[in-house]
């Protein structure tokens, strides 16, 4: 992608039931799709979240994936989750009624309402020939809130949003085009980071970060200019973390 994209550059393929929208998106990439393709489904039979966790996918919620091909230079790809979370945050904020609790973002890309998870975002990459294919899976709890053992959850309906999956997707479709254009293939990372910090959840609070091999605690000091979490561990100094599950308190 060599020019600044617009909403008209994106395409949408609506399906009924699929194994997972990310699986379909990657299959489209293998078949030569040029990207900027949205896949949505009414239901997933094999939805998945981070670390291979199952993602319950009954009708009434949004199940979607966006396929991007070579969206930015390699050094900027790490900030793409921030872009995605800002787009999801914007779409959710636009449908919440006046007086509803505000949406916030928990690092790196979970959108929360009153510290309850409303969405799941999973980025999966595959090298297809000389191209990098990225499937950005986004699930939104609209009418249902599948119980998760790791986090408290909520739905948009529980927060007063009277909207269906297709109507919500229209907001997400527009917001993602907007934030990818702002990101500008990674050339405007600084602006994305500033916008993310403005809606971040838990700044200055004690958190625990579960890493693959251990858990560490400290004060959430924000993110650096590359989107890494900054954990203040007191006498041990500031630790930058690239990936992990964050828990408050």
PDB file of C-alpha atoms in Angstrom:
ATOM      1  CA  UNK A   1       0.000   0.000   0.000  1.00  0.00           C
ATOM      2  CA  UNK A   2       1.761   3.123  -1.203  1.00  0.00           C
ATOM      3  CA  UNK A   3      -0.903   5.806  -0.829  1.00  0.00           C
ATOM      4  CA  UNK A   4      -3.037   6.953   2.054  1.00  0.00           C
ATOM      5  CA  UNK A   5      -6.033   4.639   2.125  1.00  0.00           C
ATOM      6  CA  UNK A   6      -9.690   5.611   2.368  1.00  0.00           C
ATOM      7  CA  UNK A   7     -12.830   3.785   3.426  1.00  0.00           C
ATOM      8  CA  UNK A   8     -13.585   3.082  -0.253  1.00  0.00           C
ATOM      9  CA  UNK A   9     -10.504   0.858  -0.484  1.00  0.00           C
ATOM     10  CA  UNK A  10     -12.019  -1.781   1.818  1.00  0.00           C
ATOM     11  CA  UNK A  11     -14.175  -4.718   0.742  1.00  0.00           C
ATOM     12  CA  UNK A  12     -16.544  -6.885   2.774  1.00  0.00           C
ATOM     13  CA  UNK A  13     -17.553 -10.535   2.445  1.00  0.00           C
ATOM     14  CA  UNK A  14     -20.442 -11.569   4.730  1.00  0.00           C
ATOM     15  CA  UNK A  15     -20.777 -15.297   5.488  1.00  0.00           C
ATOM     16  CA  UNK A  16     -23.162 -17.377   7.584  1.00  0.00           C
ATOM     17  CA  UNK A  17     -21.135 -19.958   9.536  1.00  0.00           C
ATOM     18  CA  UNK A  18     -17.378 -20.509   9.290  1.00  0.00           C
ATOM     19  CA  UNK A  19     -14.708 -22.307  11.288  1.00  0.00           C
ATOM     20  CA  UNK A  20     -13.181 -18.925  12.129  1.00  0.00           C
ATOM     21  CA  UNK A  21     -13.043 -15.649  10.258  1.00  0.00           C
ATOM     22  CA  UNK A  22      -9.252 -15.526  10.668  1.00  0.00           C
ATOM     23  CA  UNK A  23      -8.957 -18.932   9.001  1.00  0.00           C
ATOM     24  CA  UNK A  24     -11.015 -17.701   6.051  1.00  0.00           C
ATOM     25  CA  UNK A  25      -8.995 -14.473   5.810  1.00  0.00           C
ATOM     26  CA  UNK A  26      -5.682 -16.349   5.658  1.00  0.00           C
ATOM     27  CA  UNK A  27      -7.144 -18.703   3.055  1.00  0.00           C
ATOM     28  CA  UNK A  28      -8.055 -15.672   0.939  1.00  0.00           C
ATOM     29  CA  UNK A  29      -4.458 -14.448   1.247  1.00  0.00           C
ATOM     30  CA  UNK A  30      -3.127 -17.816   0.099  1.00  0.00           C
ATOM     31  CA  UNK A  31      -5.434 -17.554  -2.901  1.00  0.00           C
ATOM     32  CA  UNK A  32      -3.878 -14.209  -3.846  1.00  0.00           C
ATOM     33  CA  UNK A  33      -6.270 -11.670  -2.315  1.00  0.00           C
ATOM     34  CA  UNK A  34      -4.660  -8.189  -2.237  1.00  0.00           C
ATOM     35  CA  UNK A  35      -5.948  -7.401   1.262  1.00  0.00           C
ATOM     36  CA  UNK A  36      -8.153  -4.704   2.782  1.00  0.00           C
ATOM     37  CA  UNK A  37     -10.793  -7.433   2.912  1.00  0.00           C
ATOM     38  CA  UNK A  38     -13.248  -7.817   5.785  1.00  0.00           C
ATOM     39  CA  UNK A  39     -14.734 -11.233   6.530  1.00  0.00           C
ATOM     40  CA  UNK A  40     -17.763 -11.375   8.849  1.00  0.00           C
ATOM     41  CA  UNK A  41     -19.805 -14.381   9.961  1.00  0.00           C
ATOM     42  CA  UNK A  42     -22.980 -14.975  11.907  1.00  0.00           C
ATOM     43  CA  UNK A  43     -21.344 -17.814  13.810  1.00  0.00           C
ATOM     44  CA  UNK A  44     -17.965 -19.515  14.203  1.00  0.00           C
ATOM     45  CA  UNK A  45     -17.653 -23.229  14.877  1.00  0.00           C
ATOM     46  CA  UNK A  46     -13.986 -23.002  15.891  1.00  0.00           C
ATOM     47  CA  UNK A  47     -13.415 -19.456  17.116  1.00  0.00           C
ATOM     48  CA  UNK A  48     -10.199 -18.850  19.026  1.00  0.00           C
ATOM     49  CA  UNK A  49      -8.593 -16.190  21.156  1.00  0.00           C
ATOM     50  CA  UNK A  50      -5.048 -15.488  22.270  1.00  0.00           C
ATOM     51  CA  UNK A  51      -2.852 -18.449  23.234  1.00  0.00           C
ATOM     52  CA  UNK A  52      -5.279 -20.814  21.487  1.00  0.00           C
ATOM     53  CA  UNK A  53      -8.123 -20.220  23.942  1.00  0.00           C
ATOM     54  CA  UNK A  54     -11.587 -21.019  22.567  1.00  0.00           C
ATOM     55  CA  UNK A  55     -13.831 -18.080  21.682  1.00  0.00           C
ATOM     56  CA  UNK A  56     -17.529 -18.858  22.081  1.00  0.00           C
ATOM     57  CA  UNK A  57     -19.266 -17.694  18.913  1.00  0.00           C
ATOM     58  CA  UNK A  58     -23.048 -17.883  19.081  1.00  0.00           C
ATOM     59  CA  UNK A  59     -25.272 -15.674  16.869  1.00  0.00           C
ATOM     60  CA  UNK A  60     -25.936 -12.158  18.119  1.00  0.00           C
ATOM     61  CA  UNK A  61     -22.349 -10.995  18.546  1.00  0.00           C
ATOM     62  CA  UNK A  62     -19.921  -9.747  15.900  1.00  0.00           C
ATOM     63  CA  UNK A  63     -17.309 -12.118  14.464  1.00  0.00           C
ATOM     64  CA  UNK A  64     -15.030 -10.430  11.966  1.00  0.00           C
ATOM     65  CA  UNK A  65     -11.536 -10.411  10.507  1.00  0.00           C
ATOM     66  CA  UNK A  66      -9.680  -7.869   8.427  1.00  0.00           C
ATOM     67  CA  UNK A  67      -7.037  -9.130   6.011  1.00  0.00           C
ATOM     68  CA  UNK A  68      -4.072  -6.831   5.442  1.00  0.00           C
ATOM     69  CA  UNK A  69      -1.184  -7.557   3.085  1.00  0.00           C
ATOM     70  CA  UNK A  70       2.194  -5.925   3.823  1.00  0.00           C
ATOM     71  CA  UNK A  71       0.522  -3.148   5.848  1.00  0.00           C
ATOM     72  CA  UNK A  72       3.757  -1.492   7.048  1.00  0.00           C
ATOM     73  CA  UNK A  73       7.535  -1.953   7.350  1.00  0.00           C
ATOM     74  CA  UNK A  74       8.478  -4.707   9.785  1.00  0.00           C
ATOM     75  CA  UNK A  75       9.631  -2.282  12.489  1.00  0.00           C
ATOM     76  CA  UNK A  76       6.168  -0.691  12.668  1.00  0.00           C
ATOM     77  CA  UNK A  77       4.061  -3.875  12.691  1.00  0.00           C
ATOM     78  CA  UNK A  78       4.323  -4.123  16.481  1.00  0.00           C
ATOM     79  CA  UNK A  79       2.191  -1.005  16.886  1.00  0.00           C
ATOM     80  CA  UNK A  80      -0.680  -2.359  14.789  1.00  0.00           C
ATOM     81  CA  UNK A  81      -2.492  -3.809  17.863  1.00  0.00           C
ATOM     82  CA  UNK A  82      -2.699  -0.260  19.233  1.00  0.00           C
ATOM     83  CA  UNK A  83      -4.324   0.901  15.991  1.00  0.00           C
ATOM     84  CA  UNK A  84      -6.842  -1.937  16.107  1.00  0.00           C
ATOM     85  CA  UNK A  85      -7.736  -1.284  19.746  1.00  0.00           C
ATOM     86  CA  UNK A  86      -8.302   2.414  19.012  1.00  0.00           C
ATOM     87  CA  UNK A  87     -10.642   1.559  16.149  1.00  0.00           C
ATOM     88  CA  UNK A  88     -12.619  -0.890  18.297  1.00  0.00           C
ATOM     89  CA  UNK A  89     -12.701   1.639  21.137  1.00  0.00           C
ATOM     90  CA  UNK A  90     -14.004   4.331  18.791  1.00  0.00           C
ATOM     91  CA  UNK A  91     -16.716   2.058  17.368  1.00  0.00           C
ATOM     92  CA  UNK A  92     -17.885   0.992  20.835  1.00  0.00           C
ATOM     93  CA  UNK A  93     -17.842   4.573  22.114  1.00  0.00           C
ATOM     94  CA  UNK A  94     -20.010   5.688  19.200  1.00  0.00           C
ATOM     95  CA  UNK A  95     -22.807   3.223  20.034  1.00  0.00           C
ATOM     96  CA  UNK A  96     -22.895   3.553  23.823  1.00  0.00           C
ATOM     97  CA  UNK A  97     -25.830   5.722  24.975  1.00  0.00           C
ATOM     98  CA  UNK A  98     -25.368   9.011  26.858  1.00  0.00           C
ATOM     99  CA  UNK A  99     -24.570   8.359  30.499  1.00  0.00           C
ATOM    100  CA  UNK A 100     -23.077   4.921  29.912  1.00  0.00           C
ATOM    101  CA  UNK A 101     -19.686   4.205  31.504  1.00  0.00           C
ATOM    102  CA  UNK A 102     -16.868   5.085  29.104  1.00  0.00           C
ATOM    103  CA  UNK A 103     -14.935   2.470  27.188  1.00  0.00           C
ATOM    104  CA  UNK A 104     -11.217   2.149  27.954  1.00  0.00           C
ATOM    105  CA  UNK A 105      -8.369   0.098  26.512  1.00  0.00           C
ATOM    106  CA  UNK A 106      -6.382  -2.414  28.560  1.00  0.00           C
ATOM    107  CA  UNK A 107      -2.944  -3.104  27.161  1.00  0.00           C
ATOM    108  CA  UNK A 108      -2.418  -4.115  24.511  1.00  0.00           C
ATOM    109  CA  UNK A 109      -5.827  -4.181  22.836  1.00  0.00           C
ATOM    110  CA  UNK A 110      -8.705  -5.270  25.106  1.00  0.00           C
ATOM    111  CA  UNK A 111     -11.572  -2.775  25.151  1.00  0.00           C
ATOM    112  CA  UNK A 112     -13.172  -2.634  28.593  1.00  0.00           C
ATOM    113  CA  UNK A 113     -16.274  -1.085  30.136  1.00  0.00           C
ATOM    114  CA  UNK A 114     -15.973  -0.750  33.915  1.00  0.00           C
ATOM    115  CA  UNK A 115     -12.994  -3.126  33.793  1.00  0.00           C
ATOM    116  CA  UNK A 116     -15.063  -5.772  32.022  1.00  0.00           C
ATOM    117  CA  UNK A 117     -13.970  -7.190  28.692  1.00  0.00           C
ATOM    118  CA  UNK A 118     -16.214  -6.379  25.728  1.00  0.00           C
ATOM    119  CA  UNK A 119     -14.093  -7.581  22.844  1.00  0.00           C
ATOM    120  CA  UNK A 120     -11.470 -10.054  21.754  1.00  0.00           C
ATOM    121  CA  UNK A 121      -8.746  -9.196  19.253  1.00  0.00           C
ATOM    122  CA  UNK A 122      -6.395 -11.752  17.714  1.00  0.00           C
ATOM    123  CA  UNK A 123      -3.727 -10.884  15.138  1.00  0.00           C
ATOM    124  CA  UNK A 124      -2.301 -13.798  13.167  1.00  0.00           C
ATOM    125  CA  UNK A 125       0.413 -13.514  10.535  1.00  0.00           C
ATOM    126  CA  UNK A 126       1.574 -15.805   7.761  1.00  0.00           C
ATOM    127  CA  UNK A 127       4.205 -15.359   5.084  1.00  0.00           C
ATOM    128  CA  UNK A 128       2.569 -16.058   1.715  1.00  0.00           C
ATOM    129  CA  UNK A 129       5.288 -16.093  -0.901  1.00  0.00           C
ATOM    130  CA  UNK A 130       7.028 -12.740  -0.562  1.00  0.00           C
ATOM    131  CA  UNK A 131       4.005 -11.132   1.128  1.00  0.00           C
ATOM    132  CA  UNK A 132       3.127 -10.804   4.812  1.00  0.00           C
ATOM    133  CA  UNK A 133      -0.540 -11.624   5.364  1.00  0.00           C
ATOM    134  CA  UNK A 134      -2.106 -10.378   8.581  1.00  0.00           C
ATOM    135  CA  UNK A 135      -5.537 -11.509   9.756  1.00  0.00           C
ATOM    136  CA  UNK A 136      -6.973  -9.226  12.433  1.00  0.00           C
ATOM    137  CA  UNK A 137      -9.741 -11.114  14.202  1.00  0.00           C
ATOM    138  CA  UNK A 138     -12.223  -8.998  16.168  1.00  0.00           C
ATOM    139  CA  UNK A 139     -15.067 -10.392  18.244  1.00  0.00           C
ATOM    140  CA  UNK A 140     -17.486  -8.027  19.991  1.00  0.00           C
ATOM    141  CA  UNK A 141     -19.872  -8.982  22.798  1.00  0.00           C
ATOM    142  CA  UNK A 142     -23.024  -7.271  21.550  1.00  0.00           C
ATOM    143  CA  UNK A 143     -25.982  -9.280  22.824  1.00  0.00           C
ATOM    144  CA  UNK A 144     -24.189 -12.057  24.700  1.00  0.00           C
ATOM    145  CA  UNK A 145     -21.239 -12.205  27.062  1.00  0.00           C
ATOM    146  CA  UNK A 146     -19.591 -15.618  27.062  1.00  0.00           C
ATOM    147  CA  UNK A 147     -18.047 -16.285  30.458  1.00  0.00           C
ATOM    148  CA  UNK A 148     -14.255 -16.255  30.543  1.00  0.00           C
ATOM    149  CA  UNK A 149     -12.250 -17.763  33.358  1.00  0.00           C
ATOM    150  CA  UNK A 150      -9.503 -15.152  33.063  1.00  0.00           C
ATOM    151  CA  UNK A 151     -11.495 -11.886  33.080  1.00  0.00           C
ATOM    152  CA  UNK A 152     -14.864 -10.394  34.020  1.00  0.00           C
ATOM    153  CA  UNK A 153     -16.917  -9.749  30.889  1.00  0.00           C
ATOM    154  CA  UNK A 154     -19.802  -7.595  29.730  1.00  0.00           C
ATOM    155  CA  UNK A 155     -21.777  -6.886  26.559  1.00  0.00           C
ATOM    156  CA  UNK A 156     -22.847  -3.750  24.749  1.00  0.00           C
ATOM    157  CA  UNK A 157     -26.483  -4.619  25.441  1.00  0.00           C
ATOM    158  CA  UNK A 158     -25.792  -4.691  29.185  1.00  0.00           C
ATOM    159  CA  UNK A 159     -24.502  -1.137  28.854  1.00  0.00           C
ATOM    160  CA  UNK A 160     -27.566   0.167  27.037  1.00  0.00           C
ATOM    161  CA  UNK A 161     -26.460  -0.153  23.400  1.00  0.00           C
ATOM    162  CA  UNK A 162     -29.456  -1.240  21.313  1.00  0.00           C
ATOM    163  CA  UNK A 163     -27.681  -2.430  18.193  1.00  0.00           C
ATOM    164  CA  UNK A 164     -27.200  -5.580  16.154  1.00  0.00           C
ATOM    165  CA  UNK A 165     -24.005  -7.091  14.720  1.00  0.00           C
ATOM    166  CA  UNK A 166     -24.464  -5.707  11.204  1.00  0.00           C
ATOM    167  CA  UNK A 167     -25.176  -2.198  12.451  1.00  0.00           C
ATOM    168  CA  UNK A 168     -22.196  -2.302  14.783  1.00  0.00           C
ATOM    169  CA  UNK A 169     -19.953  -3.584  12.002  1.00  0.00           C
ATOM    170  CA  UNK A 170     -20.732  -0.449   9.972  1.00  0.00           C
ATOM    171  CA  UNK A 171     -19.215   1.628  12.791  1.00  0.00           C
ATOM    172  CA  UNK A 172     -16.182  -0.672  13.050  1.00  0.00           C
ATOM    173  CA  UNK A 173     -15.685  -0.649   9.274  1.00  0.00           C
ATOM    174  CA  UNK A 174     -15.510   3.170   9.294  1.00  0.00           C
ATOM    175  CA  UNK A 175     -13.400   3.455  12.445  1.00  0.00           C
ATOM    176  CA  UNK A 176     -10.798   0.965  11.221  1.00  0.00           C
ATOM    177  CA  UNK A 177     -10.399   2.806   7.929  1.00  0.00           C
ATOM    178  CA  UNK A 178      -9.995   6.042   9.880  1.00  0.00           C
ATOM    179  CA  UNK A 179      -7.331   4.755  12.262  1.00  0.00           C
ATOM    180  CA  UNK A 180      -5.351   2.851   9.639  1.00  0.00           C
ATOM    181  CA  UNK A 181      -5.227   6.084   7.627  1.00  0.00           C
ATOM    182  CA  UNK A 182      -3.984   7.974  10.710  1.00  0.00           C
ATOM    183  CA  UNK A 183      -1.338   5.285  11.328  1.00  0.00           C
ATOM    184  CA  UNK A 184      -0.305   5.753   7.692  1.00  0.00           C
ATOM    185  CA  UNK A 185       1.600   2.464   7.254  1.00  0.00           C
ATOM    186  CA  UNK A 186       3.488   3.108  10.487  1.00  0.00           C
ATOM    187  CA  UNK A 187       4.627   6.623   9.630  1.00  0.00           C
ATOM    188  CA  UNK A 188       2.466   8.178  12.368  1.00  0.00           C
ATOM    189  CA  UNK A 189       3.188   5.826  15.257  1.00  0.00           C
ATOM    190  CA  UNK A 190       3.704   8.771  17.631  1.00  0.00           C
ATOM    191  CA  UNK A 191       0.154  10.024  17.091  1.00  0.00           C
ATOM    192  CA  UNK A 192      -1.281   6.542  17.578  1.00  0.00           C
ATOM    193  CA  UNK A 193       0.663   6.119  20.818  1.00  0.00           C
ATOM    194  CA  UNK A 194      -0.589   9.488  22.098  1.00  0.00           C
ATOM    195  CA  UNK A 195      -4.193   8.595  21.275  1.00  0.00           C
ATOM    196  CA  UNK A 196      -3.824   5.201  22.940  1.00  0.00           C
ATOM    197  CA  UNK A 197      -2.454   6.725  26.133  1.00  0.00           C
ATOM    198  CA  UNK A 198      -5.479   9.039  26.283  1.00  0.00           C
ATOM    199  CA  UNK A 199      -7.918   6.096  26.566  1.00  0.00           C
ATOM    200  CA  UNK A 200      -5.716   3.676  28.523  1.00  0.00           C
ATOM    201  CA  UNK A 201      -7.112   1.819  31.516  1.00  0.00           C
ATOM    202  CA  UNK A 202      -5.169   1.539  34.771  1.00  0.00           C
ATOM    203  CA  UNK A 203      -2.348   4.036  34.315  1.00  0.00           C
ATOM    204  CA  UNK A 204      -0.509   4.461  37.606  1.00  0.00           C
ATOM    205  CA  UNK A 205      -2.136   1.380  39.139  1.00  0.00           C
ATOM    206  CA  UNK A 206      -0.595  -1.846  40.376  1.00  0.00           C
ATOM    207  CA  UNK A 207      -0.902  -4.630  37.814  1.00  0.00           C
ATOM    208  CA  UNK A 208       0.244  -8.191  37.372  1.00  0.00           C
ATOM    209  CA  UNK A 209       1.482  -9.343  33.981  1.00  0.00           C
ATOM    210  CA  UNK A 210       1.322 -13.051  33.209  1.00  0.00           C
ATOM    211  CA  UNK A 211       4.207 -14.028  30.952  1.00  0.00           C
ATOM    212  CA  UNK A 212       4.592 -17.477  29.367  1.00  0.00           C
ATOM    213  CA  UNK A 213       6.976 -18.596  32.110  1.00  0.00           C
ATOM    214  CA  UNK A 214       6.136 -16.416  35.130  1.00  0.00           C
ATOM    215  CA  UNK A 215       4.061 -13.565  36.580  1.00  0.00           C
ATOM    216  CA  UNK A 216       5.489 -10.181  37.516  1.00  0.00           C
ATOM    217  CA  UNK A 217       3.916  -7.200  39.290  1.00  0.00           C
ATOM    218  CA  UNK A 218       4.504  -3.471  39.413  1.00  0.00           C
ATOM    219  CA  UNK A 219       2.998  -0.109  38.577  1.00  0.00           C
ATOM    220  CA  UNK A 220       1.629   0.399  35.063  1.00  0.00           C
ATOM    221  CA  UNK A 221       3.627   3.401  33.845  1.00  0.00           C
ATOM    222  CA  UNK A 222       2.196   3.516  30.326  1.00  0.00           C
ATOM    223  CA  UNK A 223       3.687   2.446  27.021  1.00  0.00           C
ATOM    224  CA  UNK A 224       6.824   3.465  25.206  1.00  0.00           C
ATOM    225  CA  UNK A 225       6.999   4.876  21.683  1.00  0.00           C
ATOM    226  CA  UNK A 226       6.918   1.358  20.222  1.00  0.00           C
ATOM    227  CA  UNK A 227       3.851   0.296  22.186  1.00  0.00           C
ATOM    228  CA  UNK A 228       5.676  -1.828  24.783  1.00  0.00           C
ATOM    229  CA  UNK A 229       4.163  -1.889  28.267  1.00  0.00           C
ATOM    230  CA  UNK A 230       6.284  -0.110  30.879  1.00  0.00           C
ATOM    231  CA  UNK A 231       6.172  -1.790  34.282  1.00  0.00           C
ATOM    232  CA  UNK A 232       7.698   0.079  37.222  1.00  0.00           C
ATOM    233  CA  UNK A 233       9.149  -2.589  39.502  1.00  0.00           C
ATOM    234  CA  UNK A 234      10.523  -0.212  42.094  1.00  0.00           C
ATOM    235  CA  UNK A 235      14.112  -0.976  42.981  1.00  0.00           C
ATOM    236  CA  UNK A 236      14.354  -3.259  39.951  1.00  0.00           C
ATOM    237  CA  UNK A 237      13.611  -0.355  37.628  1.00  0.00           C
ATOM    238  CA  UNK A 238      11.318  -0.047  34.602  1.00  0.00           C
ATOM    239  CA  UNK A 239      10.758  -3.220  32.591  1.00  0.00           C
ATOM    240  CA  UNK A 240       9.489  -3.054  29.007  1.00  0.00           C
ATOM    241  CA  UNK A 241       7.149  -5.913  28.093  1.00  0.00           C
ATOM    242  CA  UNK A 242       6.244  -6.910  24.535  1.00  0.00           C
ATOM    243  CA  UNK A 243       3.496  -9.464  25.263  1.00  0.00           C
ATOM    244  CA  UNK A 244       1.560 -10.698  28.256  1.00  0.00           C
ATOM    245  CA  UNK A 245      -1.827 -10.866  29.983  1.00  0.00           C
ATOM    246  CA  UNK A 246      -2.537  -7.912  32.283  1.00  0.00           C
ATOM    247  CA  UNK A 247      -4.545  -8.134  35.502  1.00  0.00           C
ATOM    248  CA  UNK A 248      -5.404  -5.183  37.745  1.00  0.00           C
ATOM    249  CA  UNK A 249      -4.806  -5.073  41.490  1.00  0.00           C
TER     250      UNK A 249
END
